[in-house]
Structure formats: structure tokens, C-alpha cells
Amino acid sequence: MEEPAETRLSIRTLIPDVRVPLSVNPVRLIAMAALILLVAAFLPGSRLWRTPLDTKSRGQRLALTLALAPLTVWAICSILNDLSTFVPGDFHNPDSYTYDFNQYDHVAQALLQGRPWLDLDQAPGLAAAENPYDIVTRNNLLAQDQKPIYWDYVYWKGHWYSYFGVLPAILLFMPYRALTSLFHPGGYALPTSAAASILTLLATVAMVLAVIRLLDRHFPGISLASTILSLIAILTGSNIAYLWCRKNFYTVPFAAGLLFVMTGLWIWLGARRVHSVGGGTRRWTLADGGGWLHTPGDPKPGWTLSKPRVFLGSLCIAATLGCRPTFIVAGLLAIPIFSHEIRDMMSSLRPRPGTSSAREGAGPSPAVSATLLGTALLPLLLVAAPLLWYNHWRFGSALDFGNRYQMTVVDLTQYHPHLGSLPRLFGYYLFQPLSTKGSFPFLRISPAPLNVWHYTEPGIGGLLVTAPVIPVCLILLCSTQVRRNLKDRNLYGLTLLSIPSALLVMVMDAYLGGFSDRYMIDFAWLLALVAVLVISSCDRSGQDTLRKLNGTAGYTDRTDGPAGKPVSFLLTLSCLVSVLLMTGYVLVLLSHFETSIFSTIEVWFTYL
């Protein structure tokens, strides 16, 4: 049928061609083959279970590098794209707040110019308002479309500030401004998304290295299979996937805090040195004893701590105060990590009558003990003092961090959280059920309603739901044999302290901040660390090595307890499910924040 040009036709029915042509996607095939090989590699009796972890092996180091390469390439490509396409700006909706996600660059510019406040305009009526934090007052100003009133910025005495930790601005944004000012007046702004990618990549690498060092030191002979399962547990259970998918200024303090925590733990775990009976100094391992595995009657090897490593590790932990203060709870982990040293220092400072503080060559002198204590505590003072001065510079009080003056959904100068909402917030953080849908990726976010008002955001699922390896390991921790294995490796205290520390941070986040997926990062890594310790303690290869050491040390041999094929299968299955759920979690985040990437991945699963 032919019609003249520009004729309008009425189309009432449209039937698409249901015959989709065959398309071979190499990336999709490689991903499917990799998944099949991964499952086969963890079958009982496979080579991964028979091969021990060897941090000196070039092959294992290469394998680790190749495993981290995709994340590194993704981060680098993202950073280069952000640097080349970034245009600083803000977003204003009529009769609403102004959204500016360049807080850290504004702070960097202010510090470079020698002032504490941000060089930002303000709504004319805001400075004249009797109480600019009052919700009714702000709503009236917004109704008049007075702008700008910046969302989630601090407003104090006619100036704008940022209540986020200042350290990322000092370490990244200020140097970038200063460097680019060499060829552009005033320099360029470092994109917040690029900074988030840098910090998240470094935090991921630091997390992997910290776990590997922990296993290398305390679980000699542990299999590669258990090592990989431990890495899966920490990567899925720590909720670090959120940081990879959500690259705005909210990500920066969490990624920076996690980076400093993991780097600090990695340095601390390498601080101990043991003096061999035959002379010389080497790194500490379980075989060296550290005070709890040595042949009776043989001279006990003395220990020393590398003061630079203790100092640098403590400095990294203290640096979290300038990023995300909730991570400072990691400092408590020094107690179980250095428990032997602490006991020896206490005994050297207060020796019993008739005994020598340095008997059997173990333990430092009182002067050395005082030096080590100062080395561990000095970094806290070096970090805290400038931060407190910075608070006084901005708000006139060293203890005023400015978070009460932020422009958010409530007047925080008058708001007091209701304790009645805490039980339900705890439930959301830990047990919020998954919400499914009929289309890819088959998961979706769901609201988090409360009986009384408290800030909440929609979530995908509670930590113990999206990372089932954690509850499985918490159940296995009830086993007598698992606890005994942890005690033999001097890790039982670290395990027990991590759980209440995580719950304490969760309570603080729920009370002060409400519920948000990103807040899980504050405490999830502690529970994931417990999962790492339990998985490692159930490894049969590590137990065999420990029994050999115990046999030479005069210990009685013990049974395998829970270790074996059933428990190995359970842990492998829980880790695999955790990976699948984390993948779904990532896809849901990408569908909201990185739609182009999500659309590309969606095609792989929805078209033949």
C-alpha cells in the first residue's frame, strides 16, 4: 500500500520479530567458563585444598595480581574518564535545595586560601533568619525559591562549612589543586568520583593484603582454598561493593577510613620480630611461638616490636578520626593483637618479688616498655590535636564537629533521636529480608519504615542476609574445637572483641544516623573479620601443621573436630551464595547509579 508523503497512519497493533538472531558474546562466554572453573576448583580434594599459602611464591603473587587486575583496570578507566569529562557545578531544583557534590574540593580551596569557611553563596533570607535551622523557616525560603540553600552542608554564622572529615581533602584534593595550578590559574578541581575510585581501589588492596598477612602469620600451612574463602568473606561481608558502585562525596570518608584501618592492621601484623635462639632476628610466625608454642626446657625466644611499624600502624588507625571517626574502634584491636607484648610490658613495669622482668629473655625493660607505649599512643595525639584545633578554628570549640548545623531533613540543633526506633533499625541492619521482582536482576530495594520518625533509606537486605557466610561462621564459633584452635593461635581475644565492637558501632550509627546501606561499612568489616578467623581455624591443612608444631612442643594431639568435608562444603557454599548475592546487590546499585554499565550487563542475561 502506498500513501503520499507526510501522511499520518494509525497503527493499532505492533508485533515485534520474536526471532532473535544468534549473537556470540566472548565476554559472556568467558564469564560463564570462569564460573564453572571456580566451582570445580573448590571441589573436595582439588588442588586448591592441597596447596598451602606461600606468600613468597611468585606464582601465587602473580595469581593475586591477576585477580586484582580487573578492579584496577576498572578504577583507572573510571578515573581517567572522570578527569577528562568532569565539569564542576551544582544542581538546583525550583523551590528546593541546591545539591553540590564537590564538598571536598571546596574545603581544599578554602584551606589553600587560609580560611575555614567555603566560598559559597547563600540565600538572602538565610542570614536574616532568626533560626536558619528551623524547618518551617527553611521551607518558606525554599517556597520563595531563594537560593542557594545547600543540602547536607553546614551553615554557621553566615558561612558554609563541611562536616565531613578533612583528611581526604588534605591528602588528595589540595595536592591536586596545587599541582594543576602550575599550568592553570587556581588549579583544577579533583572530581569527587575520581577520588572515590582511588580510595576504594586502595582500600580493597589493603584489605586483601591485611587478610593474607593475618593468615600467613597465624595459620601456617593453610590451604589456598581457605585463603580464597577468607578473602571472599571479607570482600562480601565488609559491604565494600557499595563503595565501588556509589562514587559520590558520601563514599570518600568511608573508603578513606577503610583504607587507613586495613593499612594499619597490615602494618601492625608485621610489627613483631622474634630473636632466634641461634641469634639473628626474623619476622614472627606461629612456629616462632610468640610465647605459647615452644618446646618445654628449651630457651624461650625473646621478641621485639618494630617501633616504626607500631608507630605507622597506630598513625593509620588514628587517621580515621580525620575521615570517618567510627573506624577508630579499630584501635581496640591492638589489645588482642599485641596481647603477649602487653602482658610482658606490664610484668616488666611491675615485676613480682624475687623474679626478673627479663627472665628467659622474653619481655622488654621498663624503659623499652615506656618507649613502645609512647610509640603506640603518640600518633593519636599527632592526629587528634590538629583536628581539635581545626574544630576550634571553625566553630569556636575544639569538641564541636559541626554536624549539628547541617542542612538536612530535620533541625539537628533541637532533634533528639527516639530510642523506640532502635530495635527495628537493628533488624534492618542485620536481618532486612530480600525483595525480589520478576525481571533482571531479580532483586530490588525496599523501604525501611519505622513506628516513630528516624532517618532511613531504602535497603536491599540486612548484612546477615546478603552475606550468609557471616552467620554460618558465627554458628561455627560455638564449636569447642573452633574456639580451641583460635586460642592456640592467640586469636580468640581478637574474635571476641570484634563482635561487641561491631555491635557498638552499629548502635551508634543507628542512634545518630538512622539506617543506610553505606553505614553498614562502619561495622560490617569487623563481623567479616570474625568470619575470616573462623574459616581459617576450620582448615584441615592448618590444623595438621598446628598438630605437628604441638607435637614437637609437647602438646597432646587433638582430633579434627569440625574440620573436614561437611564443614568445608558448608563454608564453600555459604561463600558462593555470598558472591551471588553480592553480585545481585551490585547490579541493583548499578541500575540506580550507573545505568549505562547496568544496561550493558543486562543485555548479557536477557538476550540469547
XYZ file of C-alpha atoms in Angstrom:
608
model
C 0.000 0.000 0.000
C 1.355 3.417 -0.942
C 0.400 6.758 0.586
C 1.548 10.309 -0.162
C 4.445 11.725 1.835
C 3.697 13.098 5.333
C 0.505 11.014 5.529
C -0.369 10.088 9.118
C -1.127 6.426 9.645
C -2.993 4.896 12.575
C -1.092 1.904 13.963
C -3.193 -0.098 16.414
C -1.106 -3.275 16.683
C 2.652 -3.778 16.678
C 4.128 -7.305 16.702
C 7.923 -7.433 17.105
C 10.020 -10.054 15.377
C 10.412 -12.739 18.046
C 13.209 -14.457 16.127
C 16.284 -13.027 17.829
C 19.437 -13.644 15.777
C 22.209 -15.656 17.376
C 24.942 -13.457 18.834
C 28.114 -14.893 20.365
C 29.384 -12.652 23.137
C 33.006 -13.524 24.083
C 32.821 -11.669 27.413
C 29.724 -13.609 28.383
C 31.291 -16.951 27.425
C 34.467 -16.158 29.366
C 32.413 -15.219 32.426
C 30.441 -18.480 32.262
C 33.609 -20.546 31.816
C 35.266 -18.760 34.727
C 32.280 -19.504 36.961
C 32.382 -23.208 36.045
C 36.127 -23.387 36.703
C 35.705 -21.579 40.008
C 33.139 -24.082 41.251
C 35.272 -27.024 40.080
C 38.353 -25.600 41.807
C 36.695 -25.859 45.223
C 35.535 -29.460 44.933
C 36.819 -31.718 47.754
C 40.332 -32.947 47.129
C 41.066 -30.314 44.488
C 44.487 -28.779 44.123
C 43.436 -25.623 45.977
C 42.804 -27.650 49.124
C 46.179 -29.413 48.812
C 48.308 -26.343 48.078
C 49.407 -24.267 51.084
C 49.549 -20.484 51.135
C 53.075 -19.292 50.376
C 53.489 -15.519 50.310
C 56.990 -15.918 48.829
C 55.735 -17.900 45.836
C 55.994 -15.925 42.612
C 53.160 -17.928 41.115
C 50.780 -17.096 43.956
C 51.788 -13.447 43.879
C 51.137 -13.365 40.136
C 47.743 -15.023 40.622
C 46.810 -12.398 43.212
C 47.914 -9.612 40.882
C 45.834 -11.028 38.038
C 42.830 -11.387 40.347
C 43.044 -7.724 41.330
C 43.785 -6.559 37.787
C 40.137 -6.208 36.627
C 39.291 -3.955 39.562
C 42.458 -1.946 38.960
C 41.684 -1.506 35.252
C 38.083 -0.572 36.026
C 39.197 2.007 38.583
C 41.855 3.507 36.292
C 39.447 3.782 33.359
C 36.853 5.364 35.605
C 39.384 7.852 36.997
C 40.641 8.850 33.532
C 37.086 9.276 32.285
C 36.157 11.411 35.302
C 39.229 13.603 34.897
C 38.564 14.174 31.193
C 34.806 14.799 31.377
C 34.318 16.404 34.792
C 32.672 19.834 34.895
C 32.307 21.364 38.383
C 28.804 22.539 39.103
C 25.759 22.239 41.291
C 22.172 21.210 40.771
C 19.194 23.283 41.794
C 15.570 22.275 41.526
C 12.923 25.010 41.726
C 11.584 25.508 45.258
C 14.130 23.020 46.584
C 17.665 22.708 47.909
C 20.837 23.143 45.906
C 22.896 19.955 45.589
C 26.644 20.399 45.242
C 28.712 17.208 45.455
C 32.103 18.960 45.391
C 32.395 19.456 49.127
C 35.954 18.197 49.404
C 37.229 20.440 46.640
C 35.542 23.431 48.301
C 37.333 22.541 51.542
C 40.637 22.205 49.671
C 40.233 25.640 48.105
C 39.351 27.178 51.474
C 42.415 25.693 53.178
C 44.710 26.756 50.339
C 43.384 30.291 50.784
C 43.910 30.171 54.542
C 40.288 30.316 55.728
C 37.995 27.699 57.311
C 34.713 28.538 55.536
C 33.719 27.620 51.989
C 33.498 30.265 49.287
C 29.812 29.666 48.505
C 26.848 31.996 48.141
C 23.794 31.831 50.376
C 20.113 32.604 50.093
C 19.394 36.256 51.022
C 16.855 35.324 53.664
C 19.014 32.664 55.300
C 21.399 35.046 57.054
C 18.486 37.229 58.186
C 16.516 34.312 59.617
C 16.310 34.150 63.405
C 16.779 30.382 63.294
C 18.048 29.199 59.886
C 17.858 25.568 61.045
C 14.115 25.680 61.654
C 12.303 23.504 59.119
C 9.375 25.918 58.696
C 11.747 28.816 58.074
C 13.708 26.854 55.505
C 10.552 25.617 53.767
C 9.305 29.194 53.473
C 12.591 30.287 51.924
C 12.516 27.354 49.519
C 8.906 28.141 48.586
C 10.149 31.595 47.561
C 12.859 29.839 45.525
C 15.549 31.598 47.488
C 18.838 30.034 46.577
C 21.253 28.640 47.244
C 20.487 26.629 50.355
C 22.955 23.759 50.106
C 21.760 20.305 51.043
C 23.878 18.470 53.627
C 26.248 21.400 54.131
C 26.932 23.036 57.482
C 25.661 26.598 57.916
C 27.224 28.549 60.772
C 27.205 32.303 61.374
C 26.768 33.296 57.769
C 29.226 30.839 56.233
C 29.076 27.368 54.728
C 31.243 24.522 56.020
C 31.603 20.792 55.562
C 31.177 18.418 58.499
C 32.920 15.550 56.695
C 36.430 14.557 57.788
C 39.038 16.950 56.434
C 41.874 14.457 55.866
C 40.856 13.327 52.334
C 40.758 16.991 51.297
C 44.298 17.443 52.624
C 45.714 14.253 51.120
C 44.052 14.293 47.683
C 42.131 17.426 46.777
C 44.634 20.026 47.994
C 47.664 18.449 46.238
C 45.654 18.112 43.009
C 44.650 21.773 43.172
C 48.202 22.837 43.936
C 49.705 20.656 41.185
C 47.275 21.739 38.462
C 47.736 25.380 39.454
C 51.191 25.151 37.875
C 49.586 25.311 34.418
C 46.126 26.741 35.196
C 45.374 29.729 37.452
C 43.859 28.448 40.683
C 44.197 24.825 39.596
C 41.509 22.308 38.688
C 39.023 20.514 40.886
C 39.660 16.844 41.516
C 36.401 15.047 40.655
C 34.882 13.520 43.756
C 34.116 10.348 41.807
C 37.795 10.014 40.832
C 38.879 10.415 44.450
C 36.304 7.805 45.476
C 37.680 5.357 42.891
C 41.261 5.902 44.050
C 40.429 5.390 47.716
C 38.155 2.392 47.105
C 40.776 0.623 44.985
C 43.473 1.210 47.598
C 41.129 0.114 50.393
C 40.355 -3.126 48.541
C 44.037 -3.905 48.007
C 44.858 -3.074 51.631
C 42.036 -5.323 52.830
C 43.283 -8.254 50.766
C 46.889 -7.794 51.915
C 45.863 -7.478 55.572
C 43.919 -10.749 55.459
C 46.755 -12.570 53.701
C 49.272 -11.345 56.279
C 46.953 -12.418 59.105
C 46.695 -15.934 57.657
C 50.411 -16.115 56.901
C 51.323 -15.168 60.470
C 48.759 -17.157 62.451
C 47.781 -20.069 60.170
C 50.969 -21.583 58.732
C 50.189 -24.262 56.184
C 46.657 -23.005 55.491
C 45.376 -24.099 52.108
C 44.838 -21.761 49.189
C 41.176 -22.781 49.180
C 40.642 -21.492 52.722
C 42.655 -18.384 51.878
C 40.378 -17.622 48.928
C 37.272 -18.309 51.004
C 38.607 -15.926 53.648
C 39.136 -13.225 51.032
C 35.626 -13.809 49.706
C 34.261 -13.482 53.232
C 35.967 -10.143 53.887
C 35.127 -8.696 50.457
C 31.466 -9.700 50.522
C 30.883 -9.218 54.247
C 32.514 -5.775 54.528
C 29.990 -4.215 52.092
C 32.860 -2.650 50.154
C 30.888 -3.360 46.976
C 28.759 -0.328 47.823
C 31.814 1.911 47.526
C 32.615 0.561 44.069
C 29.134 1.375 42.781
C 28.326 4.672 44.540
C 31.037 7.205 43.780
C 29.910 10.466 45.335
C 31.206 12.518 48.256
C 29.478 10.178 50.739
C 31.801 7.415 49.559
C 35.018 9.321 50.215
C 35.076 9.219 54.065
C 34.095 5.540 54.174
C 36.678 4.490 51.583
C 39.387 6.578 53.254
C 38.534 5.231 56.709
C 38.545 1.642 55.481
C 41.850 2.227 53.697
C 43.544 3.530 56.853
C 42.103 0.749 59.028
C 43.270 -2.052 56.758
C 46.657 -0.452 56.192
C 47.094 -0.009 59.933
C 46.198 -3.636 60.635
C 48.546 -4.809 57.877
C 51.424 -2.833 59.394
C 50.611 -3.934 62.950
C 50.552 -7.598 61.933
C 54.092 -7.216 60.591
C 55.479 -5.372 63.616
C 56.561 -8.346 65.740
C 60.074 -9.746 65.446
C 61.483 -12.811 67.219
C 65.080 -13.302 68.322
C 66.093 -16.825 67.343
C 67.822 -18.974 69.906
C 70.749 -19.239 67.495
C 70.903 -15.479 67.039
C 69.504 -13.084 64.485
C 66.098 -11.513 64.058
C 63.330 -12.553 61.710
C 59.653 -11.916 61.240
C 57.200 -13.517 63.612
C 55.214 -16.616 62.671
C 53.235 -19.143 64.648
C 56.171 -21.538 64.549
C 58.292 -18.970 66.356
C 55.919 -19.271 69.250
C 55.382 -15.728 70.304
C 55.248 -17.155 73.818
C 52.745 -20.012 73.523
C 54.392 -22.694 71.352
C 57.866 -23.740 72.397
C 59.473 -26.971 73.482
C 59.489 -27.250 77.287
C 63.020 -26.875 78.624
C 64.289 -25.049 75.546
C 65.228 -21.387 75.789
C 62.226 -19.231 75.046
C 62.844 -16.905 72.078
C 62.647 -13.236 73.014
C 60.589 -10.804 70.995
C 60.875 -7.249 69.855
C 58.461 -4.910 68.182
C 59.466 -2.736 65.276
C 58.829 0.742 66.672
C 58.470 2.318 63.200
C 55.809 -0.269 62.318
C 53.953 0.228 65.596
C 54.074 3.988 65.042
C 52.944 3.860 61.409
C 50.183 1.350 62.149
C 48.891 3.484 65.007
C 49.153 6.582 62.816
C 46.961 4.943 60.167
C 44.356 3.928 62.732
C 44.396 7.418 64.257
C 43.981 8.938 60.784
C 40.431 7.546 60.683
C 39.472 10.392 63.016
C 40.002 12.743 60.089
C 37.962 10.579 57.712
C 35.178 8.645 59.403
C 35.579 8.668 63.225
C 33.571 5.460 63.731
C 36.540 3.482 62.368
C 38.646 4.484 65.371
C 37.182 1.455 67.127
C 39.859 -0.488 65.221
C 42.336 0.845 67.748
C 40.870 -1.570 70.312
C 42.134 -4.472 68.213
C 45.675 -3.601 69.281
C 44.863 -5.193 72.653
C 44.464 -8.769 71.349
C 46.984 -8.332 68.522
C 49.733 -7.345 70.973
C 48.392 -9.226 73.985
C 51.685 -11.027 74.688
C 53.656 -7.825 74.417
C 51.210 -6.005 76.669
C 51.445 -8.726 79.314
C 55.225 -8.736 79.147
C 55.368 -4.952 79.362
C 53.096 -4.967 82.395
C 55.220 -7.617 84.076
C 58.404 -5.686 83.304
C 56.946 -2.497 84.737
C 55.691 -4.290 87.851
C 57.896 -7.380 88.381
C 56.998 -9.815 91.099
C 59.308 -10.037 94.105
C 62.178 -12.430 93.517
C 61.660 -12.582 89.750
C 63.390 -10.921 86.864
C 61.392 -8.867 84.398
C 63.524 -10.219 81.586
C 63.570 -13.839 82.716
C 64.100 -16.325 79.880
C 64.940 -13.467 77.538
C 61.311 -12.505 76.960
C 59.886 -9.080 77.575
C 61.462 -5.647 77.366
C 62.955 -3.472 80.060
C 60.766 -0.802 81.689
C 62.418 1.887 79.572
C 61.703 -0.050 76.378
C 58.134 -0.652 77.545
C 57.587 3.064 78.057
C 59.064 3.772 74.622
C 56.764 1.258 72.947
C 53.741 2.641 74.780
C 54.637 6.150 73.677
C 55.180 4.955 70.117
C 51.677 3.499 70.057
C 49.908 6.485 71.656
C 51.833 9.392 70.125
C 50.134 9.077 66.701
C 46.734 9.531 68.335
C 47.902 12.857 69.754
C 49.511 13.888 66.453
C 46.232 13.375 64.597
C 43.711 14.431 67.245
C 45.388 17.717 68.204
C 45.226 19.317 64.716
C 41.649 18.084 64.239
C 40.536 19.616 67.529
C 42.287 22.860 66.611
C 40.518 22.767 63.234
C 37.171 22.491 65.045
C 38.048 25.485 67.219
C 39.103 27.445 64.137
C 35.722 26.860 62.515
C 33.185 26.737 65.336
C 34.982 28.178 68.364
C 35.097 24.866 70.244
C 37.550 22.001 69.933
C 34.802 19.435 70.553
C 32.299 20.928 68.098
C 32.465 18.974 64.822
C 29.681 20.989 63.221
C 27.348 18.116 62.390
C 24.519 19.762 64.366
C 24.396 22.663 61.931
C 23.925 20.706 58.718
C 21.018 21.426 56.394
C 19.108 18.185 56.340
C 15.573 16.859 56.847
C 15.345 17.954 60.494
C 16.655 20.681 62.763
C 19.535 18.818 64.367
C 20.095 21.573 66.930
C 16.770 20.535 68.508
C 16.326 16.946 67.352
C 16.775 14.042 69.769
C 16.528 10.504 68.319
C 13.767 8.310 69.714
C 15.075 5.172 71.382
C 11.946 3.263 70.377
C 13.138 3.054 66.782
C 16.435 1.342 67.612
C 15.229 -2.305 67.716
C 13.723 -2.032 64.247
C 16.838 -0.251 62.939
C 18.955 -3.110 64.290
C 16.672 -5.513 62.464
C 17.118 -3.662 59.197
C 20.888 -3.562 59.540
C 21.186 -7.281 60.232
C 18.034 -9.073 59.035
C 16.199 -6.966 56.454
C 14.799 -9.582 54.026
C 15.478 -9.515 50.317
C 12.845 -8.105 47.990
C 12.530 -9.836 44.631
C 10.980 -8.952 41.303
C 10.257 -10.804 38.076
C 12.830 -9.084 35.869
C 16.608 -8.848 35.859
C 18.430 -8.558 38.279
C 15.537 -10.108 40.263
C 16.359 -8.087 43.401
C 15.210 -4.604 44.318
C 15.478 -2.096 47.110
C 12.726 -1.998 49.700
C 11.712 0.722 52.171
C 12.597 0.646 55.866
C 9.501 2.021 57.660
C 9.515 2.875 61.374
C 6.843 3.436 64.000
C 8.456 6.742 65.003
C 10.444 9.043 62.727
C 14.112 8.349 62.276
C 16.168 8.858 59.156
C 16.081 5.791 56.912
C 16.875 4.959 53.318
C 15.608 2.019 51.255
C 17.835 -1.028 51.552
C 18.474 -4.243 49.672
C 18.960 -6.592 52.608
C 20.464 -6.937 56.064
C 24.120 -7.822 56.473
C 23.455 -11.341 57.753
C 21.097 -11.914 54.799
C 23.251 -10.612 51.962
C 26.453 -12.167 53.387
C 25.347 -15.599 54.710
C 28.966 -16.615 55.301
C 28.923 -14.396 58.416
C 26.029 -16.121 60.255
C 27.410 -19.525 59.259
C 30.764 -18.616 60.823
C 29.089 -17.191 63.932
C 27.330 -20.537 64.383
C 30.595 -22.449 63.884
C 32.195 -20.220 66.509
C 30.031 -22.042 69.066
C 32.089 -25.166 68.389
C 34.541 -26.017 71.142
C 37.159 -27.103 68.618
C 36.966 -23.850 66.661
C 37.407 -21.823 69.825
C 40.308 -24.055 70.876
C 42.010 -23.596 67.507
C 41.642 -19.822 67.828
C 43.082 -19.887 71.346
C 46.066 -21.928 70.173
C 46.817 -19.184 67.660
C 46.251 -16.356 70.121
C 43.264 -15.129 68.075
C 40.375 -15.904 70.396
C 40.583 -12.469 72.016
C 40.583 -10.768 68.610
C 37.497 -12.753 67.631
C 35.586 -11.996 70.819
C 36.458 -8.286 70.768
C 35.431 -7.818 67.129
C 31.816 -8.852 67.718
C 30.895 -6.387 70.514
C 32.916 -3.671 68.750
C 30.796 -4.165 65.635
C 27.580 -4.070 67.660
C 28.726 -0.918 69.458
C 29.352 0.891 66.166
C 26.004 -0.342 64.811
C 24.226 1.101 67.860
C 25.992 4.438 67.366
C 25.130 4.551 63.665
C 21.503 3.620 64.290
C 21.057 6.176 67.060
C 22.857 9.096 65.418
C 22.348 8.427 61.722
C 19.399 6.077 61.285
C 19.565 3.420 58.580
C 21.539 3.490 55.355
C 23.351 0.812 53.374
C 26.583 2.780 53.487
C 26.538 2.908 57.294
C 26.962 -0.887 57.319
C 30.551 -0.366 56.210
C 31.335 1.081 59.645
C 30.843 -2.271 61.383
C 30.474 -4.930 58.681
C 34.235 -5.336 58.281
C 34.524 -6.383 61.941
C 31.983 -9.187 61.545
C 33.614 -10.177 58.252
C 36.938 -10.373 60.107
C 35.349 -12.849 62.526
C 34.255 -14.914 59.523
C 37.838 -14.909 58.227
C 39.163 -16.182 61.545
C 36.556 -18.949 61.785
C 37.082 -20.113 58.187
C 40.821 -20.282 58.737
C 40.501 -22.134 62.022
C 38.445 -24.833 60.274
C 41.082 -25.510 57.641
C 42.354 -29.100 57.927
C 45.765 -28.284 56.462
C 46.318 -25.567 59.029
C 45.261 -27.949 61.810
C 47.704 -30.591 60.582
C 50.515 -28.036 60.663
C 49.493 -26.923 64.126
C 49.421 -30.508 65.395
C 52.936 -31.051 64.066
C 54.093 -27.951 65.901
C 52.229 -29.050 69.005
C 53.799 -32.472 68.793
C 57.298 -31.016 68.886
C 56.167 -28.719 71.677
C 54.924 -31.492 73.898
C 51.194 -30.860 73.317
C 48.765 -33.759 73.069
C 47.316 -34.431 69.648
C 43.709 -33.421 69.092
C 41.001 -34.557 66.749
C 39.971 -32.645 63.677
C 36.774 -31.518 65.344
C 34.532 -29.646 62.925
C 37.121 -29.504 60.169
C 36.521 -31.842 57.266
C 34.429 -32.207 54.141
C 31.000 -31.304 55.643
C 32.211 -28.044 57.161
C 34.396 -27.247 54.140
C 31.384 -27.776 51.889
C 29.206 -25.596 54.120
C 31.735 -22.768 54.145
C 32.293 -23.022 50.396
C 28.558 -22.979 49.735
C 27.985 -20.002 52.023
C 30.804 -18.086 50.311
C 29.404 -18.920 46.873
C 25.933 -17.723 47.884
C 27.517 -14.582 49.337
C 29.199 -13.910 45.986
C 25.912 -14.404 44.113
C 24.029 -12.114 46.473
C 26.800 -9.521 46.297
C 26.544 -9.676 42.506
C 22.803 -9.026 42.719
C 23.457 -6.239 45.205
C 25.966 -4.638 42.816
C 23.546 -4.895 39.893
C 20.792 -3.181 41.873
C 23.184 -0.359 42.778
C 24.345 -0.041 39.176
C 20.752 0.124 37.966
C 20.290 3.221 40.124
C 23.677 4.948 39.897
C 25.456 3.637 36.766
C 22.661 2.994 34.293
C 24.880 2.690 31.213
C 27.008 -0.036 32.788
C 23.902 -1.810 34.049
C 22.295 -1.751 30.593
C 25.377 -3.384 29.092
C 25.350 -6.154 31.698
C 21.582 -6.607 31.422
C 21.918 -7.497 27.743
C 24.181 -10.427 28.629
C 21.441 -12.047 30.719
C 18.229 -11.049 28.948
C 19.080 -11.837 25.286
C 20.301 -15.070 23.790
